[in-house]
Coordinates of C-alpha atoms and ligand atoms in Angstrom, one line a residue:
X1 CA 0.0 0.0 0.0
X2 CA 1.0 3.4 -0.9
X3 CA 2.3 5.9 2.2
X4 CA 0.3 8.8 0.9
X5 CA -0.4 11.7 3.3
X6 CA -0.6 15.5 3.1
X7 CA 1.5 18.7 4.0
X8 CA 1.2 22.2 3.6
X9 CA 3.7 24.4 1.3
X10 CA 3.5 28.0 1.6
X11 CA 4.6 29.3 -2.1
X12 CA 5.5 33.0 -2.9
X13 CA 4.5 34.4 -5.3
X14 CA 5.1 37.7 -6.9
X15 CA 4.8 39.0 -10.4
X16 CA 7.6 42.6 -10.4
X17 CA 5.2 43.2 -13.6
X18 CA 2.3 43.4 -11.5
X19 CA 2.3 42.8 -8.1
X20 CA 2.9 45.6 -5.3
X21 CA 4.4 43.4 -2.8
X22 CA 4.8 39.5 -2.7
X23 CA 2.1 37.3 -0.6
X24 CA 2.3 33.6 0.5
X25 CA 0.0 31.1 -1.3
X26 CA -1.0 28.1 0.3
X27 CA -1.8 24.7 -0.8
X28 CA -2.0 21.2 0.5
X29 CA -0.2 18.6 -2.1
X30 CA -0.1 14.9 -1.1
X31 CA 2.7 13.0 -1.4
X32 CA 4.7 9.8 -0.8
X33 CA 8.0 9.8 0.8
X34 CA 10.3 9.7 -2.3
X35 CA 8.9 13.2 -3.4
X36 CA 11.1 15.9 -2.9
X37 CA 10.0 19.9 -2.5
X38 CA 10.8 20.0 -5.9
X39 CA 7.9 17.2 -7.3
X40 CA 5.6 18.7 -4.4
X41 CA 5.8 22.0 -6.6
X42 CA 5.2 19.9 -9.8
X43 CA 2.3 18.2 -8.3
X44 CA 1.3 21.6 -7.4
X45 CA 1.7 23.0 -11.2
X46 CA 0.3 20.0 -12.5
X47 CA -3.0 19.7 -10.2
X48 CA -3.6 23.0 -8.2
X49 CA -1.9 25.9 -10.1
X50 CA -0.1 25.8 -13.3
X51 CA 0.4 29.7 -12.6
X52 CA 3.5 28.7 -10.1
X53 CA 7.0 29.7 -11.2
X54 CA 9.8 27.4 -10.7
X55 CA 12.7 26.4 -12.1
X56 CA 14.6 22.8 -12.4
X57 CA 16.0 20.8 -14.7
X58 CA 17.9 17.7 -13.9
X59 CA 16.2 17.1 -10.7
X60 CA 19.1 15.0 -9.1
X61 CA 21.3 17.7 -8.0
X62 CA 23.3 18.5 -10.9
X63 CA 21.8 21.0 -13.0
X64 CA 22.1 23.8 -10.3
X65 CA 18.6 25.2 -11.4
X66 CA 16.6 24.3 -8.7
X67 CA 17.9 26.3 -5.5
X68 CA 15.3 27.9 -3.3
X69 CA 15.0 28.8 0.4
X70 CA 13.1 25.8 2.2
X71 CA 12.4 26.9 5.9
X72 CA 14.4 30.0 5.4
X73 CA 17.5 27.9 4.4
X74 CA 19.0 27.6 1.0
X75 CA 18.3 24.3 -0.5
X76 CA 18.1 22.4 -3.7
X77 CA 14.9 21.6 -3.9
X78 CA 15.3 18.1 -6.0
X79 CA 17.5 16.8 -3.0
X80 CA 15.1 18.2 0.1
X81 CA 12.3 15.5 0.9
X82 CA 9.1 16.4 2.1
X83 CA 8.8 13.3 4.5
X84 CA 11.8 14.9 6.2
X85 CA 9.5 18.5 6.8
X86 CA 6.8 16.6 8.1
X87 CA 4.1 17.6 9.3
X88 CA 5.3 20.8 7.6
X89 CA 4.2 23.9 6.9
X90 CA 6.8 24.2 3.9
X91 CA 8.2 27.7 3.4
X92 CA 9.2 28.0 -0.3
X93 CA 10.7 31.5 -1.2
X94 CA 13.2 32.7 -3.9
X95 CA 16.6 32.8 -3.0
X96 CA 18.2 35.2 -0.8
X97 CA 19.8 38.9 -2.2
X98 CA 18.6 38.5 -5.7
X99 CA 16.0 40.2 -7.6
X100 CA 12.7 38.2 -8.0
X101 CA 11.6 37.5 -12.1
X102 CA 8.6 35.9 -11.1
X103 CA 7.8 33.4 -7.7
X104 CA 10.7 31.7 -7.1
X105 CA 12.7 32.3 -10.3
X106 CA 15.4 35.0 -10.0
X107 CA 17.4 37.2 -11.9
X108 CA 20.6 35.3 -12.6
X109 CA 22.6 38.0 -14.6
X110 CA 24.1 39.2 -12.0
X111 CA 26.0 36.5 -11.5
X112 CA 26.8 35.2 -15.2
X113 CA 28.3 38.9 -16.0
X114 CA 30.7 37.8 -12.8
X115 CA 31.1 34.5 -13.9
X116 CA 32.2 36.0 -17.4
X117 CA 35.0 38.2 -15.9
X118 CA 36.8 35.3 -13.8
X119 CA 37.3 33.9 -17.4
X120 CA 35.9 30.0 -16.4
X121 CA 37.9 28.6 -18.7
X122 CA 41.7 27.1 -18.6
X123 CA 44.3 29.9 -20.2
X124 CA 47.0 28.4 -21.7
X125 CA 50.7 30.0 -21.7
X126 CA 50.7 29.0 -25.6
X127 CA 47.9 27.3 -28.0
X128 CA 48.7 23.7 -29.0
X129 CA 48.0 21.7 -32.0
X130 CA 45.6 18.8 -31.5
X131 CA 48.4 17.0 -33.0
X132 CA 50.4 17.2 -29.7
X133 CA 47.8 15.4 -27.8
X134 CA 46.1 16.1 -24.8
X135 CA 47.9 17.6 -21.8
X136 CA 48.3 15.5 -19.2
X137 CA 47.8 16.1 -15.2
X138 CA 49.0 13.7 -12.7
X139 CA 46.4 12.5 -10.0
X140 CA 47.8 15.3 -7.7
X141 CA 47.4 17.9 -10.0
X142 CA 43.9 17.0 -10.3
X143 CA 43.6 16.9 -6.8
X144 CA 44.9 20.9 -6.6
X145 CA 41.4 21.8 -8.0
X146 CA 38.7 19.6 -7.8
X147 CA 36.7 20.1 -5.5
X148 CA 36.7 24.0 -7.2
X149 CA 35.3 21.8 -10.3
X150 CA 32.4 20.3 -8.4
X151 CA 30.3 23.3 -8.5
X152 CA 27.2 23.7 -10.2
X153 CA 26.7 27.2 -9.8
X154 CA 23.7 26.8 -8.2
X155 CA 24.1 29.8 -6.0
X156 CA 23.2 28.9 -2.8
X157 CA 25.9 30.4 -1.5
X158 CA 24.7 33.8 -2.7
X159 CA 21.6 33.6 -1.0
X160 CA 24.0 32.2 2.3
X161 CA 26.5 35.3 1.6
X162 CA 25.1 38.5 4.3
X163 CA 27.9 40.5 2.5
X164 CA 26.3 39.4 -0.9
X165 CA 23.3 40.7 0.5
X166 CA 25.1 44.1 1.4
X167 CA 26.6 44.9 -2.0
X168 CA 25.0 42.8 -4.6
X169 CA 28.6 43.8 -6.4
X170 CA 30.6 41.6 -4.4
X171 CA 31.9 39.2 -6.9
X172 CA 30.9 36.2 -4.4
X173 CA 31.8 32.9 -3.2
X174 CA 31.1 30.7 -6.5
X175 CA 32.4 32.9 -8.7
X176 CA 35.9 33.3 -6.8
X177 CA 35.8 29.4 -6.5
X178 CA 35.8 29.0 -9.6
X179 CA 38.4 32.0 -10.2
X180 CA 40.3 29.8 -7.5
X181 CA 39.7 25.9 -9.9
X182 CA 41.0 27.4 -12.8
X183 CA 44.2 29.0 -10.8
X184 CA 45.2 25.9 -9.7
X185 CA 45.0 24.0 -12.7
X186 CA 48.6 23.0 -13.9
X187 CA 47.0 23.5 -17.3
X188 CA 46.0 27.4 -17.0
X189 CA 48.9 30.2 -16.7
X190 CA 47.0 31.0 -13.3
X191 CA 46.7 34.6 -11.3
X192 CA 48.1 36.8 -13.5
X193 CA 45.2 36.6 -16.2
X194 CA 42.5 36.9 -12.9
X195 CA 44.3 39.0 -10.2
X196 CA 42.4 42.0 -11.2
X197 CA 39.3 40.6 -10.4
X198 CA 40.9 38.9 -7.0
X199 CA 42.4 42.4 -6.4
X200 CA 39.4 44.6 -7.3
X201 CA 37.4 46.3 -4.2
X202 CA 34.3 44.2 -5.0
X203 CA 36.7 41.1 -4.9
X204 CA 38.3 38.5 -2.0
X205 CA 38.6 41.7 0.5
X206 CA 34.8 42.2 0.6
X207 CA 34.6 38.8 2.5
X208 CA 34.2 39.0 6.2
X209 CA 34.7 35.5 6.5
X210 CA 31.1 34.2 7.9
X211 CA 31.5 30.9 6.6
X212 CA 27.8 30.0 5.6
X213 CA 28.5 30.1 1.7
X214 CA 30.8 26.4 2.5
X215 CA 27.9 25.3 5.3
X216 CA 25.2 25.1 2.5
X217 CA 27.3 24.4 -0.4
X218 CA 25.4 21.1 -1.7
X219 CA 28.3 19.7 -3.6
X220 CA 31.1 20.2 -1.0
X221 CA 32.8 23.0 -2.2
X222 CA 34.0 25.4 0.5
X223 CA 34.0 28.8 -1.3
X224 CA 35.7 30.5 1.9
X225 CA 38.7 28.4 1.9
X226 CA 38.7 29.9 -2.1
X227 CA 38.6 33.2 -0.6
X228 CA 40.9 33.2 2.1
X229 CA 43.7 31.7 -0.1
X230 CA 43.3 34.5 -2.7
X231 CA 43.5 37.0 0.3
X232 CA 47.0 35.5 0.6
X233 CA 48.0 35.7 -2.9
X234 CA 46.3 39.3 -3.1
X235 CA 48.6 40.6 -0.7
X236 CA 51.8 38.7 -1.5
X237 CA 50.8 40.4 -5.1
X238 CA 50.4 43.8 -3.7
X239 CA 53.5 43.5 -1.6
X240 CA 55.5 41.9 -5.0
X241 CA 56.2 39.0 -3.1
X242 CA 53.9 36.6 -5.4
X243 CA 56.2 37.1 -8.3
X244 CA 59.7 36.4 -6.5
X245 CA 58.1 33.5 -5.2
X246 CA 57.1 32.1 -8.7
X247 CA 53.6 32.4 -8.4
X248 CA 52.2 31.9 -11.8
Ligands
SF4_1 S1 30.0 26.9 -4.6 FE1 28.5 25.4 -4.0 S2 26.7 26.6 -3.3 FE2 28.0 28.0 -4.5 S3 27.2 27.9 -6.6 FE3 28.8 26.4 -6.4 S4 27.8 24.4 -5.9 FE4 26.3 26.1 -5.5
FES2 S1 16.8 20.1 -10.7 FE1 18.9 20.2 -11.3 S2 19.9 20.6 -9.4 FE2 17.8 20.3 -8.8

């Protein structure tokens, strides 16, 4: 027999187009105990409210599209189960310090014009023919930057970030992660193509080291770890030190 029983979620919902201020709707979705928030929002688009705004796309915690705050907390929603909020209410809200597009979608540019200027992508000291193969890392090497690699870019740690939500101009914890992956990639000529970004007053200084942004990373990335090294190599650059060490 089927484990079916019932909990509240409290949706918001707000239309910027429209709307004066957002409101909570509420609506009682059954479920089973393999349904995550996620599906519990599906059931409601599909049964109660196709109206709702949501966004997901893997749904198995990959995709990065699904992050909402549950309870005030920033979750995934395809990895957060509704047997383990039982009896509920479920608080669904948009995530933290970024504007609303409509419910619980937000305005990601933000945060893709910051991802832009890290330059996410490996910088070599000279382009090589295909013919020369591919360039090789030993397992330590690898080890230098993956966990960086693991993100999804989910921004949870945005939402996490109180100095994100201070000055939406601080370049933030994923995107100086990933500023940090691509650093320590044996492959990538390293700080010198992304200290100004590191260096700039929007950059690693604007972090007063809280600590959440790694607490509710789902993928076990710890952004502050990211940031505190490049505090490091931000002042061994502006002290010259960086470059007499050999710091690429
Ligand atoms: S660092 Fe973690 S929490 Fe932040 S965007 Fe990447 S995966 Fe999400
Ligand atoms: S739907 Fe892809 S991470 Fe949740």
């Amino acid at each position: 027999m089927t484990d079916t029983r019932t909990i509240r979620i409290e949706a918001l919902r707000f239309n910027p187009e429209t709307d004066s201020a957002p409101r909570l709707q509420r609506y009682d979705v059954p479920f089973t105990p393999d349904m995550s928030v996620l599906q519990g929002l599906q059931y409601i688009k599909d049964h109660l409210d196709g109206s709702l705004t949501f966004r997901w796309s893997c749904r198995m915690a990959v995709c990065g599209s699904c992050g909402m705050m549950i309870n005030g907390r920033p979750h995934l929603s395809c990895e957060t189960f509704l047997r383990d909020l039982y009896p509920g209410p479920v608080r669904v809200e948009p995530l933290d310090h970024f504007p609303v597009q409509r419910d619980l979608a937000i305005d990601q540019a933000g945060f893709l014009d910051k991802l832009a200027a890290i330059k996410p992508y490996i910088v070599s000291a000279k382009d090589k023919p295909l013919s020369e193969g591919p360039s090789r890392q030993t397992p330590a090497q690898l080890d230098a930057y993956y966990q960086y690699s693991q993100c999804i870019n989910c921004l949870l740690c945005y939402a996490a970030c109180p100095q994100f939500g201070l000055n939406p101009d601080f370049i933030g914890p994923a995107a100086l992660s990933l500023l940090h992956r691509y650093n320590l990639d044996s492959r990538d000529i390293g700080w010198s193509v992304r200290a100004d970004v590191a260096n700039a007053e929007v950059g690693v200084w604007e972090c007063t080291v809280v600590g959440y942004c790694s607490e509710v990373c789902p993928k076990g990335v710890d952004p502050m770890h990211a940031v505190n090294e490049n505090k490091v190599n931000s002042a061994l650059d502006y002290l010259g030190v960086k470059r007499l060490l050999g710091g690429r």
